PDB file of C-alpha atoms in Angstrom:
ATOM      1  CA  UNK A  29     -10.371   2.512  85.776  1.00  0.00           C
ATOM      2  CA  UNK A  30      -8.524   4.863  83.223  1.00  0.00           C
ATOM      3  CA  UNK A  31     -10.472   7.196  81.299  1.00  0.00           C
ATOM      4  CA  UNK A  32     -10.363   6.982  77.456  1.00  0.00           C
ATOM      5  CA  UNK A  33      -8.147   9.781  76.081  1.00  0.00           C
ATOM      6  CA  UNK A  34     -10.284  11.602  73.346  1.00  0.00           C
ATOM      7  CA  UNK A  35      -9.301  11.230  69.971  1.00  0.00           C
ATOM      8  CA  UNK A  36      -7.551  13.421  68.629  1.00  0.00           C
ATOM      9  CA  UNK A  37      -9.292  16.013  66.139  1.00  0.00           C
ATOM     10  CA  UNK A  38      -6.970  16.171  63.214  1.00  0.00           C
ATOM     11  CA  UNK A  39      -6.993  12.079  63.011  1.00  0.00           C
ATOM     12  CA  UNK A  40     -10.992  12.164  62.105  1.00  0.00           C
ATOM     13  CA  UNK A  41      -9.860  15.262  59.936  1.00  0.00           C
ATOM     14  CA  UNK A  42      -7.490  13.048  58.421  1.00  0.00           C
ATOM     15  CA  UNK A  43      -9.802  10.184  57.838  1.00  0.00           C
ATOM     16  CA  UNK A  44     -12.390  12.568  56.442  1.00  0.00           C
ATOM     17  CA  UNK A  45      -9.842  13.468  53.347  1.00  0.00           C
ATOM     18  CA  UNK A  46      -8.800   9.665  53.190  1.00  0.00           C
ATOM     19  CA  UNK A  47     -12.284   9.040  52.641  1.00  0.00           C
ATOM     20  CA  UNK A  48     -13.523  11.952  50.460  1.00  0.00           C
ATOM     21  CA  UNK A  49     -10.017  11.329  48.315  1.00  0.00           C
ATOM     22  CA  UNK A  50     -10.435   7.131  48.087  1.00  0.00           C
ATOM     23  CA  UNK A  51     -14.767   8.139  47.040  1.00  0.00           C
ATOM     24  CA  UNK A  52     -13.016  10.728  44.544  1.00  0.00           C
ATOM     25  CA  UNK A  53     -10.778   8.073  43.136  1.00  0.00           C
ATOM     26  CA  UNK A  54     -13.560   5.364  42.906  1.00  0.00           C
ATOM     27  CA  UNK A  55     -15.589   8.123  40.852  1.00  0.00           C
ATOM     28  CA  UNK A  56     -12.731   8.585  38.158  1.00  0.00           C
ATOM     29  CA  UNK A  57     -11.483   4.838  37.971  1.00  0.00           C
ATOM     30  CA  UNK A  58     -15.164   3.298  37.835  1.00  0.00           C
ATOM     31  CA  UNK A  59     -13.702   0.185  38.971  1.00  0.00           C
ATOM     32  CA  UNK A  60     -16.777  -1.421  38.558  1.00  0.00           C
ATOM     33  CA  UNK A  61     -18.050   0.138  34.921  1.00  0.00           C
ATOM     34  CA  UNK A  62     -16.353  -1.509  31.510  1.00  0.00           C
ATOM     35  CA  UNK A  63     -15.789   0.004  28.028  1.00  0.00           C
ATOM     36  CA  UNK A  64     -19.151  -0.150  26.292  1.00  0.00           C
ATOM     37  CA  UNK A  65     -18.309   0.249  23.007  1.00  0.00           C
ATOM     38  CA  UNK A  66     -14.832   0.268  20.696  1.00  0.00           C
ATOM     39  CA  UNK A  67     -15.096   2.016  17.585  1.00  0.00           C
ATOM     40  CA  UNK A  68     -12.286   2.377  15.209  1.00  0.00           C
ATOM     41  CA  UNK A  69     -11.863   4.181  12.203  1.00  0.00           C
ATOM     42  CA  UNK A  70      -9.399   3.047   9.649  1.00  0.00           C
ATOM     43  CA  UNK A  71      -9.041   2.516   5.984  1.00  0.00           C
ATOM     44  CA  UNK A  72      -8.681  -0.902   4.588  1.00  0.00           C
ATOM     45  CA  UNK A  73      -7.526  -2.716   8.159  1.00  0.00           C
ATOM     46  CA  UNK A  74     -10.567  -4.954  10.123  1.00  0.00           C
ATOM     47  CA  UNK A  75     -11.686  -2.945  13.432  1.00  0.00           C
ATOM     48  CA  UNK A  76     -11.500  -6.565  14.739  1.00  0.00           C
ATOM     49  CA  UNK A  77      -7.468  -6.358  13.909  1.00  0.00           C
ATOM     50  CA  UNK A  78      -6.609  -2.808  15.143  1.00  0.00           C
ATOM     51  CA  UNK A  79      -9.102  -3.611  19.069  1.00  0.00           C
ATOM     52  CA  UNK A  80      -7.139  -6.914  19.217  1.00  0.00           C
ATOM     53  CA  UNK A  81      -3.650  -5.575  18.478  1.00  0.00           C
ATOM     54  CA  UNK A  82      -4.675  -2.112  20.925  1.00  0.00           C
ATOM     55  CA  UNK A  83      -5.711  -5.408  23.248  1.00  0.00           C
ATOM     56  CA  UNK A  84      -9.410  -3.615  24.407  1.00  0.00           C
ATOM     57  CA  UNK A  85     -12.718  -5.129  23.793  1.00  0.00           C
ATOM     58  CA  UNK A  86     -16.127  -4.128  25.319  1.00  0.00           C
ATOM     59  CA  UNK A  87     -15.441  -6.137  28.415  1.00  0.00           C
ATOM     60  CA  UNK A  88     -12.219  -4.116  29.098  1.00  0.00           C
ATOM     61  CA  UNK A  89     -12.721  -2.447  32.375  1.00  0.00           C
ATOM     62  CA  UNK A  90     -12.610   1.225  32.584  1.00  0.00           C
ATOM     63  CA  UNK A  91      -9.436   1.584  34.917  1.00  0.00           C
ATOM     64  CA  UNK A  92      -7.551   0.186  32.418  1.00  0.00           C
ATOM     65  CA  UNK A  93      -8.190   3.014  30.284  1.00  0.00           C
ATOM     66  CA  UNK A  94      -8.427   5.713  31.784  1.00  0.00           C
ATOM     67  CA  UNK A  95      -5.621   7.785  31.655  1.00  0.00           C
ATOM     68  CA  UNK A  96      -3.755   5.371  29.784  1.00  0.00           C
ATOM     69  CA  UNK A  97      -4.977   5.867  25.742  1.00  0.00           C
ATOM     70  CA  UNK A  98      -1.324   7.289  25.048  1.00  0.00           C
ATOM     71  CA  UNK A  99       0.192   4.471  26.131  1.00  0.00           C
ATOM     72  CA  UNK A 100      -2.519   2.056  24.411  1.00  0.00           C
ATOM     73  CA  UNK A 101      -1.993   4.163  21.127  1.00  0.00           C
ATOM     74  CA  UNK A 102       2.162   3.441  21.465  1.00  0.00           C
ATOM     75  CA  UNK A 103       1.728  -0.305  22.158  1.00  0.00           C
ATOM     76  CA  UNK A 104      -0.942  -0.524  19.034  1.00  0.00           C
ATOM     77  CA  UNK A 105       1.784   1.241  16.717  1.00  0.00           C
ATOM     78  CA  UNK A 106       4.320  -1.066  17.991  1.00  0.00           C
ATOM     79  CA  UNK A 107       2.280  -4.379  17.688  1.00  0.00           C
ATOM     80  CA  UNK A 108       0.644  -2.908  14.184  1.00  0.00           C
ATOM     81  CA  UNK A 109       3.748  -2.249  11.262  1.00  0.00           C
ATOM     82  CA  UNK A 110       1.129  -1.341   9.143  1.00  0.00           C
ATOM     83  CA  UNK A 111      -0.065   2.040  10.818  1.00  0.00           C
ATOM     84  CA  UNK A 112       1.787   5.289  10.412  1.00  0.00           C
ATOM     85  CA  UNK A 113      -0.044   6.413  13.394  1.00  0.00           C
ATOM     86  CA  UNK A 114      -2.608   5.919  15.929  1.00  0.00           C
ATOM     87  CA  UNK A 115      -4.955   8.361  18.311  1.00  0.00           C
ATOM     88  CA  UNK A 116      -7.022   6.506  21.451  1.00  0.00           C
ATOM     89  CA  UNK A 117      -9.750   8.685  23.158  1.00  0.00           C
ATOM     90  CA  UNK A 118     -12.195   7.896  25.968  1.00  0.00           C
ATOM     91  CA  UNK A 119     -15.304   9.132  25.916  1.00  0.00           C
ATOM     92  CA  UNK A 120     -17.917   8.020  28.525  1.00  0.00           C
ATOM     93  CA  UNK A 121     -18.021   3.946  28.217  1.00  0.00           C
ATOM     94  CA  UNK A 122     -16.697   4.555  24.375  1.00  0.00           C
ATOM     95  CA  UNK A 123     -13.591   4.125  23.189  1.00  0.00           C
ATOM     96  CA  UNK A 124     -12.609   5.457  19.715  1.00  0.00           C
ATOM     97  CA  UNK A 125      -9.277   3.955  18.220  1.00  0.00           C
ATOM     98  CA  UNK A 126      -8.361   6.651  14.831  1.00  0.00           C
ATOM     99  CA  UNK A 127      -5.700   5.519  12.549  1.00  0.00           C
ATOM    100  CA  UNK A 128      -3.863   6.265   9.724  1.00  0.00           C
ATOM    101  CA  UNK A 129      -2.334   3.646   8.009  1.00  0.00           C
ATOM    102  CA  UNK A 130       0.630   3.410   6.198  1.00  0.00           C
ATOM    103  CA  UNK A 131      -0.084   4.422   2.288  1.00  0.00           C
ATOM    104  CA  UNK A 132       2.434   2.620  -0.619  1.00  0.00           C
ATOM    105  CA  UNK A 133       2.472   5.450  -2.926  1.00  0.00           C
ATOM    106  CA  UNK A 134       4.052   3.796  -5.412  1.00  0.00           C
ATOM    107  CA  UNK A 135       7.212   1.928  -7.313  1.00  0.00           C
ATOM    108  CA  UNK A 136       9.818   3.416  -9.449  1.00  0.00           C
ATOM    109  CA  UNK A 137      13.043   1.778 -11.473  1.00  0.00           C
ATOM    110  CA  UNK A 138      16.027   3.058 -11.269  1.00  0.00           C
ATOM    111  CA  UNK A 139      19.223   1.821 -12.879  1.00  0.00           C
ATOM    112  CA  UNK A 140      17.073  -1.443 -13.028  1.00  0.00           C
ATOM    113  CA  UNK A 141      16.441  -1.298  -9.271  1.00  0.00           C
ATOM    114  CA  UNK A 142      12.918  -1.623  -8.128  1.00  0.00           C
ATOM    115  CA  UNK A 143      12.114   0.864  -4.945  1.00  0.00           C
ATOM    116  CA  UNK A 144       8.884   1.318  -3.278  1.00  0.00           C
ATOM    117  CA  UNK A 145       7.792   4.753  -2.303  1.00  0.00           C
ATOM    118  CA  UNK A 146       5.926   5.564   1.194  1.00  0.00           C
ATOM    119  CA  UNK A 147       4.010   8.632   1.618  1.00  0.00           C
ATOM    120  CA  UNK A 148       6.601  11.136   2.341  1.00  0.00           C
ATOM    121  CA  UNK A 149       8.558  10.256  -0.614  1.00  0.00           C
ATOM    122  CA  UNK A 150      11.280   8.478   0.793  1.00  0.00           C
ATOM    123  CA  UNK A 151      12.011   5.179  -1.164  1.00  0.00           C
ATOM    124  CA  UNK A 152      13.929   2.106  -0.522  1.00  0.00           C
ATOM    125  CA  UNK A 153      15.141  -1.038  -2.788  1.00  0.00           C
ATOM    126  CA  UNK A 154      12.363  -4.338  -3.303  1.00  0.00           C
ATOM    127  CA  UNK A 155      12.550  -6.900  -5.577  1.00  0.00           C
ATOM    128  CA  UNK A 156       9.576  -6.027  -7.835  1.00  0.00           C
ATOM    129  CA  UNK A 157       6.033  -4.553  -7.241  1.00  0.00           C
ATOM    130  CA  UNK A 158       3.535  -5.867  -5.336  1.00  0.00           C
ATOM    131  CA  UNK A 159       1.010  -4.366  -7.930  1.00  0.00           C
ATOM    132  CA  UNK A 160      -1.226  -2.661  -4.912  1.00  0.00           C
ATOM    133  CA  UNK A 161      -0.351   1.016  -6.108  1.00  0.00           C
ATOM    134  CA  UNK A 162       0.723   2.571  -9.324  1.00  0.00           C
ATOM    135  CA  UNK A 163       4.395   2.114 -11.189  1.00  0.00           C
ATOM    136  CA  UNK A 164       5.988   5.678 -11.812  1.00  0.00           C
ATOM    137  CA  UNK A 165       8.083   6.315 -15.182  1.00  0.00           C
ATOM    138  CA  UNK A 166       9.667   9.454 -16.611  1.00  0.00           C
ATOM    139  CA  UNK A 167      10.526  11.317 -13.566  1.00  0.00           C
ATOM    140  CA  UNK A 168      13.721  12.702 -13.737  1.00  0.00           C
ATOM    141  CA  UNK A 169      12.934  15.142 -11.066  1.00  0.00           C
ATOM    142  CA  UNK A 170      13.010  13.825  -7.682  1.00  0.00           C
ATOM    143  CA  UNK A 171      11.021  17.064  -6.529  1.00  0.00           C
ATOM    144  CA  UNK A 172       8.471  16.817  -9.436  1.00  0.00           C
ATOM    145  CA  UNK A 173       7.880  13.045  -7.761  1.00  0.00           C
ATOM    146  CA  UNK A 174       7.528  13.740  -4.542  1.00  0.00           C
ATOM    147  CA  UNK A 175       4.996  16.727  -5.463  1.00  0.00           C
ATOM    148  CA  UNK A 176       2.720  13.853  -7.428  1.00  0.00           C
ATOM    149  CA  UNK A 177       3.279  11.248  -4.727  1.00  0.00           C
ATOM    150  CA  UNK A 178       2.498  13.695  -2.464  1.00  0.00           C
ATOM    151  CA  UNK A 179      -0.870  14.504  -4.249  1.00  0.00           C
ATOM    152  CA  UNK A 180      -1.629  10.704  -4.905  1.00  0.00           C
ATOM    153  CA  UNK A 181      -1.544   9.373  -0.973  1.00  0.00           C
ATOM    154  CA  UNK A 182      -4.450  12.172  -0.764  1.00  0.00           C
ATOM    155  CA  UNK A 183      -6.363  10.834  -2.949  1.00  0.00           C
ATOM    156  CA  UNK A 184      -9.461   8.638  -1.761  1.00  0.00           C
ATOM    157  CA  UNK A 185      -9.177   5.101  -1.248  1.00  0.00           C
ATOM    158  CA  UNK A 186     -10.960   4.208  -4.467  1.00  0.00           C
ATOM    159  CA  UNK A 187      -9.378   6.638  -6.522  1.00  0.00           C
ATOM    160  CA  UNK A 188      -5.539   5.357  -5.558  1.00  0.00           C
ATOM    161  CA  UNK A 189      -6.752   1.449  -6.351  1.00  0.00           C
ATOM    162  CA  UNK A 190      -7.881   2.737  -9.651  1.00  0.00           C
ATOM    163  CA  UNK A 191      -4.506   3.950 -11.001  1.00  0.00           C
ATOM    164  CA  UNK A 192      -1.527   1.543 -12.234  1.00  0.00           C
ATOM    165  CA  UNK A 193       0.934   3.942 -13.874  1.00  0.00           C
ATOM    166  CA  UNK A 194       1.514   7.607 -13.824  1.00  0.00           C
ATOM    167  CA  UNK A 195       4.078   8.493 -16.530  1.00  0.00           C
ATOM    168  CA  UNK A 196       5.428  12.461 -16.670  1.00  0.00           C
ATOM    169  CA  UNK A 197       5.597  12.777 -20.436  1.00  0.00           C
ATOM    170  CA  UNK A 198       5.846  16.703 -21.151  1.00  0.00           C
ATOM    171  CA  UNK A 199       4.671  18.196 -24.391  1.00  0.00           C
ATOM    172  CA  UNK A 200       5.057  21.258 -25.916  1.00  0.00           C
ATOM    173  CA  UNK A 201       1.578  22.607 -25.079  1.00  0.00           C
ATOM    174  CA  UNK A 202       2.427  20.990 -21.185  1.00  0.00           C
ATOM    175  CA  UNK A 203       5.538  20.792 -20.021  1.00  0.00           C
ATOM    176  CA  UNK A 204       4.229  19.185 -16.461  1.00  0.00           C
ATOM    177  CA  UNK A 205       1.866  16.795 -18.532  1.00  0.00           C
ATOM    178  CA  UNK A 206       0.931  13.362 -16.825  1.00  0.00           C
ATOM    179  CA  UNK A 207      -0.217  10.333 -18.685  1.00  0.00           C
ATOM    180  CA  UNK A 208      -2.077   8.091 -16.104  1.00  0.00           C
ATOM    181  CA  UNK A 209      -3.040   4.782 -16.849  1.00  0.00           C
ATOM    182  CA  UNK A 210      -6.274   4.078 -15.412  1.00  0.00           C
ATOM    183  CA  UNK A 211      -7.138   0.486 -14.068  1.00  0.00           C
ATOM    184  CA  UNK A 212     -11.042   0.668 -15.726  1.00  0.00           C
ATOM    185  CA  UNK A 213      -9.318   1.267 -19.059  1.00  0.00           C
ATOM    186  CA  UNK A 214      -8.902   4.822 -19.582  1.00  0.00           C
ATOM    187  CA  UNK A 215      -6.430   7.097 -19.865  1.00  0.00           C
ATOM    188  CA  UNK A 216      -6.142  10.392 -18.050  1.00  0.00           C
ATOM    189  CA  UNK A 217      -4.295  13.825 -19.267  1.00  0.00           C
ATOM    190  CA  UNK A 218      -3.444  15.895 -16.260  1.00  0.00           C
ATOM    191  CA  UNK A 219      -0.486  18.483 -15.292  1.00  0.00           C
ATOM    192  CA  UNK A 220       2.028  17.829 -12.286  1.00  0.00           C
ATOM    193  CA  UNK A 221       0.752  20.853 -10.225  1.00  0.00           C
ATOM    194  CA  UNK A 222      -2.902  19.785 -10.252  1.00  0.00           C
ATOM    195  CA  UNK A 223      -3.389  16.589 -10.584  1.00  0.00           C
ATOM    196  CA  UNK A 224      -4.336  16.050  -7.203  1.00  0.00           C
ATOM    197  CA  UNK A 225      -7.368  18.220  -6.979  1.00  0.00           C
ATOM    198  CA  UNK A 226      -8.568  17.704 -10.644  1.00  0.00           C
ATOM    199  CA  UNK A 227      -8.432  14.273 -10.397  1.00  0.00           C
ATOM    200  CA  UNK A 228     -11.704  14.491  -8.544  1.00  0.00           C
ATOM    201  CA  UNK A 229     -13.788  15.383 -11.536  1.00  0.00           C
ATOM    202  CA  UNK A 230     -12.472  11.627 -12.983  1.00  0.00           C
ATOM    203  CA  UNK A 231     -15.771   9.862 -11.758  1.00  0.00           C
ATOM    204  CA  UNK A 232     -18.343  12.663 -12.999  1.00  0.00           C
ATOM    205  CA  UNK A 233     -16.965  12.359 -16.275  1.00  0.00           C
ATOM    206  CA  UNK A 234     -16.116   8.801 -16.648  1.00  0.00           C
ATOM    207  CA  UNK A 235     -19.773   7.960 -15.905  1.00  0.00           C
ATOM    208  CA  UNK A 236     -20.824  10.113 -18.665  1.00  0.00           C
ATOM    209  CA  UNK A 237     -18.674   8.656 -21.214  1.00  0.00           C
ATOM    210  CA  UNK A 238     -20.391   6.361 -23.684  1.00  0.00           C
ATOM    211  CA  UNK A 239     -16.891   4.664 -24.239  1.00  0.00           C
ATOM    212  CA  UNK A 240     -13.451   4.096 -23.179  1.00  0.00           C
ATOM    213  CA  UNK A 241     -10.998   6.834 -23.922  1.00  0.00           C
ATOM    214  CA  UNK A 242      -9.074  10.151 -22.829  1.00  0.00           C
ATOM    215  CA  UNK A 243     -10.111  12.068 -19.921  1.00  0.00           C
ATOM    216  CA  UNK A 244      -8.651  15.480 -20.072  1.00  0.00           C
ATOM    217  CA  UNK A 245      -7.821  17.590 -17.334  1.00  0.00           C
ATOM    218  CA  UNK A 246      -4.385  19.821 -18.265  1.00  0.00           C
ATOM    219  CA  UNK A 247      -6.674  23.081 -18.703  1.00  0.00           C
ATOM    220  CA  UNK A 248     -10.045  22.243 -18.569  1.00  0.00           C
ATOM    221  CA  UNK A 249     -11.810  19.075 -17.689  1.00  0.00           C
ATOM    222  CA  UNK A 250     -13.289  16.996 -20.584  1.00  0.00           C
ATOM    223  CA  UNK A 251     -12.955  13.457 -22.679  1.00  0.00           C
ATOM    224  CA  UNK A 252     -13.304  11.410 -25.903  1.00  0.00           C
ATOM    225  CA  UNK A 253     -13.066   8.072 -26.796  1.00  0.00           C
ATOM    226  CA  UNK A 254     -10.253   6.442 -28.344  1.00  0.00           C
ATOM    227  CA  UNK A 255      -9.571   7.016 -31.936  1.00  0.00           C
ATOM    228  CA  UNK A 256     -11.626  10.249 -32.274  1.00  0.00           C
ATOM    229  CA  UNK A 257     -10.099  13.267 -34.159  1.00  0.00           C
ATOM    230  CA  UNK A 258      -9.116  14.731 -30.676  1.00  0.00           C
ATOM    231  CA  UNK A 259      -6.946  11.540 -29.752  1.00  0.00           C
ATOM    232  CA  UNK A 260      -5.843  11.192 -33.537  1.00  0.00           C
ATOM    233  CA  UNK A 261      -4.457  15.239 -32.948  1.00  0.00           C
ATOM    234  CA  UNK A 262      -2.688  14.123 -29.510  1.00  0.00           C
ATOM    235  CA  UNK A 263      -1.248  11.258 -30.801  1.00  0.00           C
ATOM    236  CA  UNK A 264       0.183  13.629 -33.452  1.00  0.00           C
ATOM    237  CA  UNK A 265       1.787  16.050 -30.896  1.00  0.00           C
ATOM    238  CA  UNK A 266       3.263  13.882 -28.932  1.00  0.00           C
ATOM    239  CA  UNK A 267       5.040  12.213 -31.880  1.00  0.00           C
ATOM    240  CA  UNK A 268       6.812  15.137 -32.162  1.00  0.00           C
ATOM    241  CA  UNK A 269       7.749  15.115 -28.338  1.00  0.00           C
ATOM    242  CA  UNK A 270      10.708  13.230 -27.375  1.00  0.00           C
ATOM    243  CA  UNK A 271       9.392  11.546 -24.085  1.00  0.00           C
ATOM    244  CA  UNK A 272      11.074   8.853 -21.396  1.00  0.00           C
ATOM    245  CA  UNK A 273       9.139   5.570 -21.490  1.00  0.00           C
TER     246      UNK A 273
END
């Protein structure tokens, strides 16, 4: 009868790593744990839409995630049009989806040509306005537009649905004035270089206005209704202003 041969040390050394490596894996890839929780943070687009497009629900099992978010945050952008982009990070059992959609800043005519303007500026031809952000008019500076579109996609949600026209219409107390037409029936005074930032004093004041009317914010931040002596004395200026409808 032979004798056994003894196995060989570095093949139950080997096995040892095989097994500490394949229990190391199992630990990371949690083949047995699932995503817990999907929480997404976006604007105006359904969580429901963004986890179905990113294709992950609470029943998704870990492994599929892990180390993949980049390439679930690519496919989401590419299944999604309406996102400008997209972030996917695991933490524990949760998965947060962040997005930032893609903002219409606004519509401008020129040489009777309707374009729509995204959120860097750039613009391209439509056939009219959808209505869902404000019309532009007076801007004969492509610079001076981009710096107001560029203030306006900053603005809070509420504040950009509450705006349907923004008209540069210099006087000669303000040559960077802005006449914006307000959807709750007012009318705002504001400067080019500011706008964005004074804008946010709108609310404060509007809810302290007995009536509709003028909300000032070139130098200082104040109102009055229509057809007081302080819109009567506008009005008067800016007869005397040649302006661009």
């Amino acid at each position: 009868m032979k004798e056994k041969k003894p196995v060989p040390r570095q093949f139950w050394l080997n096995l040892v790593i095989f097994a500490a490596g394949l229990i190391a894996l199992m630990v990371v890839i949690r083949p047995w744990q699932t995503v817990q929780q999907v929480t997404v943070h976006s604007a105006t687009i359904p969580a429901s839409v963004i986890a179905t497009d990113a294709q992950v629900s609470d029943k998704t099992p870990i492994w599929r995630v892990t180390g993949q978010t980049g390439f679930i945050a690519q496919q989401l952008l590419r299944r999604n049009h309406l996102l400008d982009s997209a972030q996917v990070t695991l933490t524990g059992q949760q998965l947060i989806i962040d997005v930032v959609e893609k903002v219409t800043a606004g519509y401008v005519q020129k040489n009777g040509q309707w374009q729509v303007i995204d959120r860097n500026g750039h613009q391209r031809p439509i056939t009219a306005p959808k209505g869902d952000a404000p019309v532009y008019a007076g801007f004969k500076s492509t610079k001076i537009l981009q710096q107001v579109v560029s203030q306006f996609v900053g603005l809070e949600l509420t504040m950009r649905q509450n705006i349907s026209q923004i008209t540069f219409s210099p006087t000669k107390d303000n040559a960077n004035r802005l006449v914006i037409v307000m959807d709750d029936g007012n009318t705002v005074y504001a400067s080019c270089q500011t706008f964005g930032k004074k804008i946010s004093f709108y609310p404060g004041i509007v809810a302290q206005m007995p009536e509709k009317g003028i909300v000032d914010l070139q130098f200082g931040a104040y109102s009055h209704g229509y057809g007081s002596q302080s819109d009567s004395a506008q009005k008067t200026k800016d007869s005397k202003t040649t302006q661009t409808p």
